[in-house]
CSV table of C-alpha atoms and ligand atoms in Angstrom, one decimal:
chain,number,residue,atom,x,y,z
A,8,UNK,CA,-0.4,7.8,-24.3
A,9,UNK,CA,2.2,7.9,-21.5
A,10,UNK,CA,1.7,6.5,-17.7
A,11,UNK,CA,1.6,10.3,-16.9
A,12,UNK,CA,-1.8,10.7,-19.1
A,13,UNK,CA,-3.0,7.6,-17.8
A,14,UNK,CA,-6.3,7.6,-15.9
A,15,UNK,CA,-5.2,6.5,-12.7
A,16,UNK,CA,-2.3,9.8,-12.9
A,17,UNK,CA,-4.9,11.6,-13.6
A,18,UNK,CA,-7.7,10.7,-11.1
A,19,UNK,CA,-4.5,11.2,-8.3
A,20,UNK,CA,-4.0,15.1,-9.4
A,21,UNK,CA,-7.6,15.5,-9.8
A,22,UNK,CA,-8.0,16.6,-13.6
A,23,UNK,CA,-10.2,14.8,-16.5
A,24,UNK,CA,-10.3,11.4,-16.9
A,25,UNK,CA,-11.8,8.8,-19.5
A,26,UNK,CA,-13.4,6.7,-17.2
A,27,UNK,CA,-13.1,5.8,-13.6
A,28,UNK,CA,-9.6,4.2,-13.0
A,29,UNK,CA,-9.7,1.0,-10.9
A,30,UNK,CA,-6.7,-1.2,-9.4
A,31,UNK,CA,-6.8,-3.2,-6.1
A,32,UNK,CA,-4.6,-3.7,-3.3
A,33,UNK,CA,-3.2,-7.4,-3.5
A,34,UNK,CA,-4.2,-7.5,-6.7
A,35,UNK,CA,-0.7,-9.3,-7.3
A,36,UNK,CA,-0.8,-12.3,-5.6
A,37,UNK,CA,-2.4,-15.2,-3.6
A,38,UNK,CA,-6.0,-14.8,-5.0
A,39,UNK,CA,-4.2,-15.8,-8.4
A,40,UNK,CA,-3.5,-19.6,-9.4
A,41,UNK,CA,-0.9,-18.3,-11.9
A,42,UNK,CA,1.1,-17.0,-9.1
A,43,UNK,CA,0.7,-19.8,-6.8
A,44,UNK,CA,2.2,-21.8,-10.1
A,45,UNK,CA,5.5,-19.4,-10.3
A,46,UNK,CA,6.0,-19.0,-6.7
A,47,UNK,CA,6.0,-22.9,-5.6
A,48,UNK,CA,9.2,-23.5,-3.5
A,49,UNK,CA,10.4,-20.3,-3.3
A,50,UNK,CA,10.0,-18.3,-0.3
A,51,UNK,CA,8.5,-14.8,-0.1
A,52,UNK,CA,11.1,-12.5,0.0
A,53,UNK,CA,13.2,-14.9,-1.9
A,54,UNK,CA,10.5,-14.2,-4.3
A,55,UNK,CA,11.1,-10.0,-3.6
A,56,UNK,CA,14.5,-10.4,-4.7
A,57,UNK,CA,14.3,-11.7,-8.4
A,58,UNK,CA,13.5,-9.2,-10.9
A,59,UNK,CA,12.1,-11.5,-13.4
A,60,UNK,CA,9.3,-13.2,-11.0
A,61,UNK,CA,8.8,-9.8,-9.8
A,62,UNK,CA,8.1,-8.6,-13.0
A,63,UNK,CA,5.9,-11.8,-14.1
A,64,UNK,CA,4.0,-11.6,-10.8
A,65,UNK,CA,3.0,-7.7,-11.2
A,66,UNK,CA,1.9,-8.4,-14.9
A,67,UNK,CA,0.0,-11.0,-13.7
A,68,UNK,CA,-3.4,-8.8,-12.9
A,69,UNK,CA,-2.9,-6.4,-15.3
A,70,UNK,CA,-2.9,-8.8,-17.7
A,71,UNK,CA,-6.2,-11.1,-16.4
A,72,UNK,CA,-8.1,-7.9,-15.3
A,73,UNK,CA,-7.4,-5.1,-17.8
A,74,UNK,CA,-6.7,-2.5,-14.5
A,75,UNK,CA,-5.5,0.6,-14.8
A,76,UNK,CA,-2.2,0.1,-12.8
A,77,UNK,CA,-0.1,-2.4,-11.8
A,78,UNK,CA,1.7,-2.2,-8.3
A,79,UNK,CA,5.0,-4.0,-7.5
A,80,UNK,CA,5.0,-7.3,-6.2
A,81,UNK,CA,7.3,-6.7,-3.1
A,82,UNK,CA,6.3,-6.4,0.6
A,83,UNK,CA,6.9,-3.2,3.1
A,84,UNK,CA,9.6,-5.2,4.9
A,85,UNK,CA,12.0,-5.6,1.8
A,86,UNK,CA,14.2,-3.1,2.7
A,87,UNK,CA,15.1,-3.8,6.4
A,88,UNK,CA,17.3,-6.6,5.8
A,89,UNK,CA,19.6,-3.7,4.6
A,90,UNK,CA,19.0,-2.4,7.6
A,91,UNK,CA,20.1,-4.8,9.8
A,92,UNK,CA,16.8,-6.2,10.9
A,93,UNK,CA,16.6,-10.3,10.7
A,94,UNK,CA,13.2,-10.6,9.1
A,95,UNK,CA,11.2,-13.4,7.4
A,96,UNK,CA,7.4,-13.2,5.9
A,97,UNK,CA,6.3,-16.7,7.6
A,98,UNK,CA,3.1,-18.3,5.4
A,99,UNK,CA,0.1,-17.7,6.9
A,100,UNK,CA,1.2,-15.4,9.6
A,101,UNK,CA,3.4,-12.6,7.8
A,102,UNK,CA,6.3,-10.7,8.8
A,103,UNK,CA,8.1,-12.2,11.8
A,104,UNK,CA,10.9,-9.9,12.8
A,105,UNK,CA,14.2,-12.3,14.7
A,106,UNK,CA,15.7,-9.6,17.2
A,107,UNK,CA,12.7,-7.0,17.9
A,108,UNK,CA,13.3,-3.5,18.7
A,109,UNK,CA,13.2,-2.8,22.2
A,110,UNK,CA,15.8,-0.4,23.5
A,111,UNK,CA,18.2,2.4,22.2
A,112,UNK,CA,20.8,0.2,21.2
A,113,UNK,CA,18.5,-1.7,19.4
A,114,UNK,CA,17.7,1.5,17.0
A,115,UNK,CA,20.8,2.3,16.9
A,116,UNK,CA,22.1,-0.9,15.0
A,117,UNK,CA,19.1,-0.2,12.6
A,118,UNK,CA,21.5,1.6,9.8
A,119,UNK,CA,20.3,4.0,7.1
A,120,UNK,CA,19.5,2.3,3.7
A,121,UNK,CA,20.7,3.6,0.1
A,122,UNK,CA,19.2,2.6,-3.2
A,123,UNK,CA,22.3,0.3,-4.2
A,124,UNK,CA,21.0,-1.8,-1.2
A,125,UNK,CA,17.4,-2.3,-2.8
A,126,UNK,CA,19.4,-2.5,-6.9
A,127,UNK,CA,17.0,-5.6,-7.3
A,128,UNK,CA,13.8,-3.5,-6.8
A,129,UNK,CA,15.1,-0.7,-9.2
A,130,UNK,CA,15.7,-3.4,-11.7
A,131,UNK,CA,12.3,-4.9,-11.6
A,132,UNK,CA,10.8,-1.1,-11.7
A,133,UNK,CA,12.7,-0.8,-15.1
A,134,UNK,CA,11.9,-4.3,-16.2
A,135,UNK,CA,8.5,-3.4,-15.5
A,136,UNK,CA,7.9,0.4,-16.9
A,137,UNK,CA,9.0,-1.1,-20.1
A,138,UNK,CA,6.8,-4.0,-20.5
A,139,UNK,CA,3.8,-1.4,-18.9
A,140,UNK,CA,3.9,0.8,-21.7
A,141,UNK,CA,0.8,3.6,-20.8
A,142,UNK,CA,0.0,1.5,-17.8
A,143,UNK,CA,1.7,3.3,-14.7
A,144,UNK,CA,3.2,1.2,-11.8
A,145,UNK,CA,2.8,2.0,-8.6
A,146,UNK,CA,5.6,1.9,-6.0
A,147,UNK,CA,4.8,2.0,-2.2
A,148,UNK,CA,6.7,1.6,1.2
A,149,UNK,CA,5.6,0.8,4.9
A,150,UNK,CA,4.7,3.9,7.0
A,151,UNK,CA,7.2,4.4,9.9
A,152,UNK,CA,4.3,3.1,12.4
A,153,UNK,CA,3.4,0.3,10.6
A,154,UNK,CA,6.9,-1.1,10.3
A,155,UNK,CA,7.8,-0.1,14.2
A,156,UNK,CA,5.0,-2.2,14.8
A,157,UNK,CA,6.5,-5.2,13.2
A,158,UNK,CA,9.9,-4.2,14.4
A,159,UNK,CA,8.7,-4.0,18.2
A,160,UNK,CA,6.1,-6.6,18.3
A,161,UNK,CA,8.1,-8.7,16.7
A,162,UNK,CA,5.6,-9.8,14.0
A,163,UNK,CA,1.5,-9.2,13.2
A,164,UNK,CA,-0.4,-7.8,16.9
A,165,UNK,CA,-3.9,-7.2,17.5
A,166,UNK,CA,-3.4,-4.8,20.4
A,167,UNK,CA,0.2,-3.4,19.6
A,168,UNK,CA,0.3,-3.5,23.3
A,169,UNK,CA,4.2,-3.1,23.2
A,170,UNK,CA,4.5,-0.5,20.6
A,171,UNK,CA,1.8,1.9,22.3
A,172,UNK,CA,4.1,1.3,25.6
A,173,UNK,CA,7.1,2.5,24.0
A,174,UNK,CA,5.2,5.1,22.2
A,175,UNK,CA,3.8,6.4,25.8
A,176,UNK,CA,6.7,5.2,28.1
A,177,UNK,CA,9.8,6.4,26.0
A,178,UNK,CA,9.0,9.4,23.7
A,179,UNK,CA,12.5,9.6,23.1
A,180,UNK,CA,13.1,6.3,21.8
A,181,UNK,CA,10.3,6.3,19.8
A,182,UNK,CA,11.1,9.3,18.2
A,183,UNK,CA,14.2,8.2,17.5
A,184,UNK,CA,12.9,4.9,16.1
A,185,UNK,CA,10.4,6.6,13.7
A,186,UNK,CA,13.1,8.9,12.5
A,187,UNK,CA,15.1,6.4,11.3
A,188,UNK,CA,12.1,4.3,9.8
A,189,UNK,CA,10.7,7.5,7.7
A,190,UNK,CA,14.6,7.4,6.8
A,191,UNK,CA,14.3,3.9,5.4
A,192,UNK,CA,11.2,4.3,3.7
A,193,UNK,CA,12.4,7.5,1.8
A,194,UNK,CA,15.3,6.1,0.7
A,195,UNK,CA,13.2,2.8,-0.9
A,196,UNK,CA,10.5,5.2,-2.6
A,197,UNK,CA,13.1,7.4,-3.9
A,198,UNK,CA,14.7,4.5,-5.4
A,199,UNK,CA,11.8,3.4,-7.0
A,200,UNK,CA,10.4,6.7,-8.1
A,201,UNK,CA,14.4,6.9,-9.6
A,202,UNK,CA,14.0,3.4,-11.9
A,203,UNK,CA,10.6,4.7,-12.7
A,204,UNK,CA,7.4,4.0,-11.1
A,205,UNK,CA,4.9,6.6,-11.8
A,206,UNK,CA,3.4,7.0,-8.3
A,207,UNK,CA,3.9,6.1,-4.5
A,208,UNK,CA,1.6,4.8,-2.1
A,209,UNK,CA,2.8,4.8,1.8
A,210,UNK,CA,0.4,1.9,2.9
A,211,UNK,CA,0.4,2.8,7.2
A,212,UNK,CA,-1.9,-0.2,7.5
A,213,UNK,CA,-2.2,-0.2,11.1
A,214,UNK,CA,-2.2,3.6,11.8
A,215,UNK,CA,-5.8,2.8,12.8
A,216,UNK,CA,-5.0,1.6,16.4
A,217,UNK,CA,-4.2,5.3,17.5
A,218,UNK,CA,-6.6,8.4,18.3
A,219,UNK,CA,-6.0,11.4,16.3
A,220,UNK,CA,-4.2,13.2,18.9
A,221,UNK,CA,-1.8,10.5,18.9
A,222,UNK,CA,-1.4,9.9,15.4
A,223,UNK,CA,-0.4,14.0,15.7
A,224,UNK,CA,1.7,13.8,18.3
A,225,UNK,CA,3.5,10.4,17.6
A,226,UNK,CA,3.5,9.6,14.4
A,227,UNK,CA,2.3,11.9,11.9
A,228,UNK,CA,6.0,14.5,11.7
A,229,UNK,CA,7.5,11.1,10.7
A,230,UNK,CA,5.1,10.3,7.7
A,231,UNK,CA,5.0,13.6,6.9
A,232,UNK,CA,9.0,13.6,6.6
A,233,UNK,CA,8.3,10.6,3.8
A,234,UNK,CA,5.8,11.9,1.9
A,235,UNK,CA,7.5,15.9,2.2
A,236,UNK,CA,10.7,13.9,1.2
A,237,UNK,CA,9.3,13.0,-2.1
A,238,UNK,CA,7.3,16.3,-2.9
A,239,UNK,CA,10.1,17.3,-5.8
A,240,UNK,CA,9.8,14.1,-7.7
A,241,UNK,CA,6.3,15.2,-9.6
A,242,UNK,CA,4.6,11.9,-8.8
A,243,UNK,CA,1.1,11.8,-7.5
A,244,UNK,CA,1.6,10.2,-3.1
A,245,UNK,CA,-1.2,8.4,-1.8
A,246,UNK,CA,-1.5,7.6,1.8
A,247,UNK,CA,-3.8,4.9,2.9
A,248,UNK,CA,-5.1,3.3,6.6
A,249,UNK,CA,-6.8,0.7,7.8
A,250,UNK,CA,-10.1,1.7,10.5
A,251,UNK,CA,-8.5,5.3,10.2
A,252,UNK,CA,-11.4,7.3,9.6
A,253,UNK,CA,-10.8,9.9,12.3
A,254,UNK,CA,-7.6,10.4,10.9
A,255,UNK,CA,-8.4,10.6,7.0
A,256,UNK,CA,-7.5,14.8,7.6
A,257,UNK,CA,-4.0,14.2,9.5
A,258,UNK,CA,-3.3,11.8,6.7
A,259,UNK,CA,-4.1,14.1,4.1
A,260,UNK,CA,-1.9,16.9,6.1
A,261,UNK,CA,1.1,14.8,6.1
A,262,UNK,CA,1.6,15.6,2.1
A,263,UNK,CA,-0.5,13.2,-0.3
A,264,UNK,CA,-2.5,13.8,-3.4
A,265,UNK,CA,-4.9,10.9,-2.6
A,266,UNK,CA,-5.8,9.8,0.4
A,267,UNK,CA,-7.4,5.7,0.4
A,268,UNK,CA,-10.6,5.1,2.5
A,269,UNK,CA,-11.2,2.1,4.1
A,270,UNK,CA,-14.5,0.7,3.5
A,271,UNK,CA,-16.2,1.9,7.2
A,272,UNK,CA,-16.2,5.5,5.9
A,273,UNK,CA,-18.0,6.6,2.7
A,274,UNK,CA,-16.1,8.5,0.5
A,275,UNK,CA,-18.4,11.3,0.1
A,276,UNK,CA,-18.0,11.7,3.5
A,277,UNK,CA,-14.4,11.4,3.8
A,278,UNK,CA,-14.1,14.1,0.6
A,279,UNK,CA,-16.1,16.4,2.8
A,280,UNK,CA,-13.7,16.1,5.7
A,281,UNK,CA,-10.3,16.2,3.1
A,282,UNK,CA,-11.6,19.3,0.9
A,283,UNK,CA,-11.3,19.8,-2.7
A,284,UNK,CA,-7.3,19.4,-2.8
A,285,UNK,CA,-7.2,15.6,-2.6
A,286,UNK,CA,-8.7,12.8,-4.2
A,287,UNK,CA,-9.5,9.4,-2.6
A,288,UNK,CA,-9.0,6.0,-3.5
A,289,UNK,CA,-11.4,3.2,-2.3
A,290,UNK,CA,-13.3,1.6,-0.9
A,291,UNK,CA,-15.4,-1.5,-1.9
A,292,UNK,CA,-15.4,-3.9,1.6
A,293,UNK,CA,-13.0,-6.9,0.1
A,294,UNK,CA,-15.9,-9.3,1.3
A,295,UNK,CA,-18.2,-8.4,-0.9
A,296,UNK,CA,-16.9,-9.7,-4.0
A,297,UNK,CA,-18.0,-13.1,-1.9
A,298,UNK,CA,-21.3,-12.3,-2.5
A,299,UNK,CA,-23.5,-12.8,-5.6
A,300,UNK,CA,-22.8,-10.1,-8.6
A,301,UNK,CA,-25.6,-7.9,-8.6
A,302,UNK,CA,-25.0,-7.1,-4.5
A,303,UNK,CA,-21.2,-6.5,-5.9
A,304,UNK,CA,-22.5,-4.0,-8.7
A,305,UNK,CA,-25.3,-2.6,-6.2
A,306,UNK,CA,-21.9,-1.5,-3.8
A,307,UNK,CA,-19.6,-1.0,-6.8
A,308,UNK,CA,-22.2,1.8,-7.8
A,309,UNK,CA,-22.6,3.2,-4.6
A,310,UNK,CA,-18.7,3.8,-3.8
A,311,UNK,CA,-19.0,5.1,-7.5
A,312,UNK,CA,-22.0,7.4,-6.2
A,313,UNK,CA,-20.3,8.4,-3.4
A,314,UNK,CA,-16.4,9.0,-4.9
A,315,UNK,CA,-18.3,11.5,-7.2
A,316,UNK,CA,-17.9,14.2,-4.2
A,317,UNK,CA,-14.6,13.9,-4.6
A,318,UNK,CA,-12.2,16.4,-7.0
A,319,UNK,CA,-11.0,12.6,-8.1
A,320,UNK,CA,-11.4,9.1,-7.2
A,321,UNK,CA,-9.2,6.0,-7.6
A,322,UNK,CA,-11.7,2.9,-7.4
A,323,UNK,CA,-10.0,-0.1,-5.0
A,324,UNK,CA,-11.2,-2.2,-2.3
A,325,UNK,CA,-11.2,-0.7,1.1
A,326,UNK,CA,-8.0,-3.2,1.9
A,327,UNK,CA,-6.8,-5.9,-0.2
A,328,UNK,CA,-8.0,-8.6,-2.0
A,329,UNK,CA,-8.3,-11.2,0.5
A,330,UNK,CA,-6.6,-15.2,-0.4
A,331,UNK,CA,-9.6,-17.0,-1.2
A,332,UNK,CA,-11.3,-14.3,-3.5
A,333,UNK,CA,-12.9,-15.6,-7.1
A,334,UNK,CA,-10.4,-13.8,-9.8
A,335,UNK,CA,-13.0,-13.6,-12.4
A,336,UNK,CA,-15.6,-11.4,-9.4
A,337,UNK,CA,-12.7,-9.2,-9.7
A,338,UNK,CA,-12.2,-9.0,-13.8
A,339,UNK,CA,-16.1,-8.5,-13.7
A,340,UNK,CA,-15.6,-5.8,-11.3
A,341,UNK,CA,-13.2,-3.9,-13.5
A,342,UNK,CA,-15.1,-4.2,-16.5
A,343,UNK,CA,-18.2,-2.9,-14.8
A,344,UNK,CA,-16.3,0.3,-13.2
A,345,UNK,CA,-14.7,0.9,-16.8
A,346,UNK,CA,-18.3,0.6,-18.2
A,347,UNK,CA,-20.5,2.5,-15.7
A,348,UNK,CA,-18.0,5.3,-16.0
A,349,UNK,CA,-17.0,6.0,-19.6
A,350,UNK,CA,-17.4,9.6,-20.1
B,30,1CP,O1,3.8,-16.3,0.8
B,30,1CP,C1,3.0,-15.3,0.4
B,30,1CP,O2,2.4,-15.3,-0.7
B,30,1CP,C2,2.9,-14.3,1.4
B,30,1CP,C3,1.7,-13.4,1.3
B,30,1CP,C4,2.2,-12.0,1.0
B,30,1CP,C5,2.1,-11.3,-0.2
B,30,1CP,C6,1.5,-11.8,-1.5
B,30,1CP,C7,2.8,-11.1,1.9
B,30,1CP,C8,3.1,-11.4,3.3
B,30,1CP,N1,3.0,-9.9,1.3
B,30,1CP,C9,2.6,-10.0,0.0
B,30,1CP,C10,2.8,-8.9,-1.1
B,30,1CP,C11,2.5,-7.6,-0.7
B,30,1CP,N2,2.6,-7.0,0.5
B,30,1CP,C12,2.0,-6.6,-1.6
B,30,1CP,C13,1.9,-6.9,-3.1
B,30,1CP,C14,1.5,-6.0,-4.1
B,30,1CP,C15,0.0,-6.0,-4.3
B,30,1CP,O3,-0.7,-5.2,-3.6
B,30,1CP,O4,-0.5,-6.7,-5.2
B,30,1CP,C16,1.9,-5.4,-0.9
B,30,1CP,C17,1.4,-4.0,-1.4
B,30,1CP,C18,2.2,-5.7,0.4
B,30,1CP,C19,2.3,-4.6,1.5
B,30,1CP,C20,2.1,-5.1,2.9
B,30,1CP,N3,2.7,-6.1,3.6
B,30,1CP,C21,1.3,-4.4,3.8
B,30,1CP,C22,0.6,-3.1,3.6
B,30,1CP,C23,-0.7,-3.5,2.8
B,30,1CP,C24,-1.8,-4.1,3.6
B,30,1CP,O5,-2.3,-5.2,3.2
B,30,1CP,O6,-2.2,-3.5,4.6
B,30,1CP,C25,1.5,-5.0,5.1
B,30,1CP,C26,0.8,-4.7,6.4
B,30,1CP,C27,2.3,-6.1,4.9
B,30,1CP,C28,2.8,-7.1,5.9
B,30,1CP,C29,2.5,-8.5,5.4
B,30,1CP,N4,3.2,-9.2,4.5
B,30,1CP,C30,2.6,-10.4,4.3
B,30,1CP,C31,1.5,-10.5,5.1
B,30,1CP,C32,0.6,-11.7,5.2
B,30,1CP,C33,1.4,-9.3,5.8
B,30,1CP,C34,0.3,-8.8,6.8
B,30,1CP,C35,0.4,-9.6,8.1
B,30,1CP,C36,-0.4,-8.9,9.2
B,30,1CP,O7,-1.6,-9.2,9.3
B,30,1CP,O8,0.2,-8.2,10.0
């Protein structure tokens, strides 16, 4: 067995598979006391910057939930510190950005990236493919909107009020902005698709905010330059929103094998609108693991139900795991997917 036979490959182009795959967003991380014990004093990105906790930290799940793939413990802002952008991930808030974008000279001090600039990622990606064996690790990046968001708000926004103006006010900004974002992001997949990783997800979190002729307009050349950009490689590119049900299509047009689902949209209905080219990935509603077990197998079985429409589907959560999450609802979880699905 190789990564590239794996389940989870597999479910992504859409052939045979031994049993559902499952792996969830934030899987690595703060619903684990294990990595609260290895991350005490040192800061987040800090954190993103040492191969070896990197390493430990993605192992972390695999190892307590048997999933089918691990994803690297890094963040989407990562790489823009070799860009020139002043960033910090804040506790409890997230990404607060020092010097936000706000005019042409600010994009134009945001300088192209190249994969010596992210050597520590590609060094926990090889670190990482070797202790995986079969298991395949997942390498992602922030979508060019989702990071201008950051960049222009200046950290986490409910209303993106001041990335919408620039978007609407100054076309030619923006474009330039997301041009050199979809740059960026390129660069960092490439790099870990280079040291190994055995597929890409381009998480464009808050994508969700727009309508779908703006998502056309504005945003979608720009993730479509990303995932196009990595369409040699041979690795299976999954592109995932948050509340972007209308735009589950667009998404799908801008180059990915898989497409993740939120949990507002059920995935038999977002297989209908995507066709038989793509699979989907989703979309259990985080909260539910909250509740008692058999309402978590009564949904489990329905996303199941309804991924079954699909030419192949990744289980996950509709977003990530959120902080406060029991880790063994989510070991139970897997081992009920794996056992309701064995072929
Ligand atoms: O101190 C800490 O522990 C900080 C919490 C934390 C963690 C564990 C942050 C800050 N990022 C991460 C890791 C992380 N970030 C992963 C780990 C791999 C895994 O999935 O297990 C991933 C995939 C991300 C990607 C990420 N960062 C996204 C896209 C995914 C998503 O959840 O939508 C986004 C939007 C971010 C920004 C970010 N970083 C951290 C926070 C709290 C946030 C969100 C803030 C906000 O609401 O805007």
């Amino acid at each position: 067995m190789t990564p590239a036979d794996s389940a989870f490959v597999r479910a992504c182009w859409g052939t045979s598979v031994p049993h559902t795959p499952v792996w969830f967003m934030r899987q690595a991380g703060r619903s684990l006391p294990e990595y609260h014990q290895v991350r005490k004093g040192i800061g987040m990105l800090e954190s993103c910057r040492r191969p070896e906790l990197v390493t430990e930290i993605t192992l972390q799940p695999v190892r307590r939930h048997g999933v089918d793939a691990a994803i690297l413990f890094s963040d989407i802002v990562v790489p823009l510190p070799a860009a020139g952008i002043d960033v910090d991930i804040v506790p409890g808030t997230g990404p607060v950005i020092g010097d936000p974008i706000r005019d042409m000279a600010d994009v134009r001090r945001l300088r192209p990236i190249t994969a010596s600039d992210v050597d520590f990622v590609a060094s926990a990606v090889r670190m990482l493919v070797r202790e995986l064996g079969a298991t395949p690790l997942i390498g992602f990046a922030g979508a060019p909107f989702t990071l201008a968001s950051y960049l222009i708000e200046g950290g986490p926004s409910r209303t993106y009020t001041k990335t919408k103006t620039m978007m609407y006010a100054d076309p030619g900004l923006w474009h330039a902005l997301l041009g050199r974002l979809a740059g960026i992001a390129l660069e960092f997949l490439r790099a870990q698709v280079a040291a190994g990783v055995s597929a890409v997800q381009l998480f464009d979190s808050w994508a969700g905010a727009l309508s779908e002729a703006d998502y056309r307009r504005y945003v979608l050349p720009h993730s479509a330059a990303v995932l196009g950009g990595l369409a040699d490689l041979g690795v299976p590119r999954i592109h995932f929103g948050v509340g972007a049900g209308v735009l589950l299509p667009a998404m799908a047009e801008a180059g990915a094998e898989v497409v993740g689902v939120d949990w507002r949209t059920p995935l038999s209905r977002a297989s209908a609108q995507l066709g038989p080219q793509v699979s989907v990935q989703g979309n259990l509603d985080p909260v539910t693991l909250f509740a008692p077990r058999e309402v978590v197998e009564a949904e489990a079985a329905r996303v199941l139900a309804e991924g079954r429409a699909a030419r192949g589907h990744v289980f996950n959560l509709g977003h990530g795991v959120l902080p406060d999450t029991d880790p063994d609802a989510l070991t139970r979880l897997v081992d009920f997917v794996h056992e309701t699905t064995v072929q």
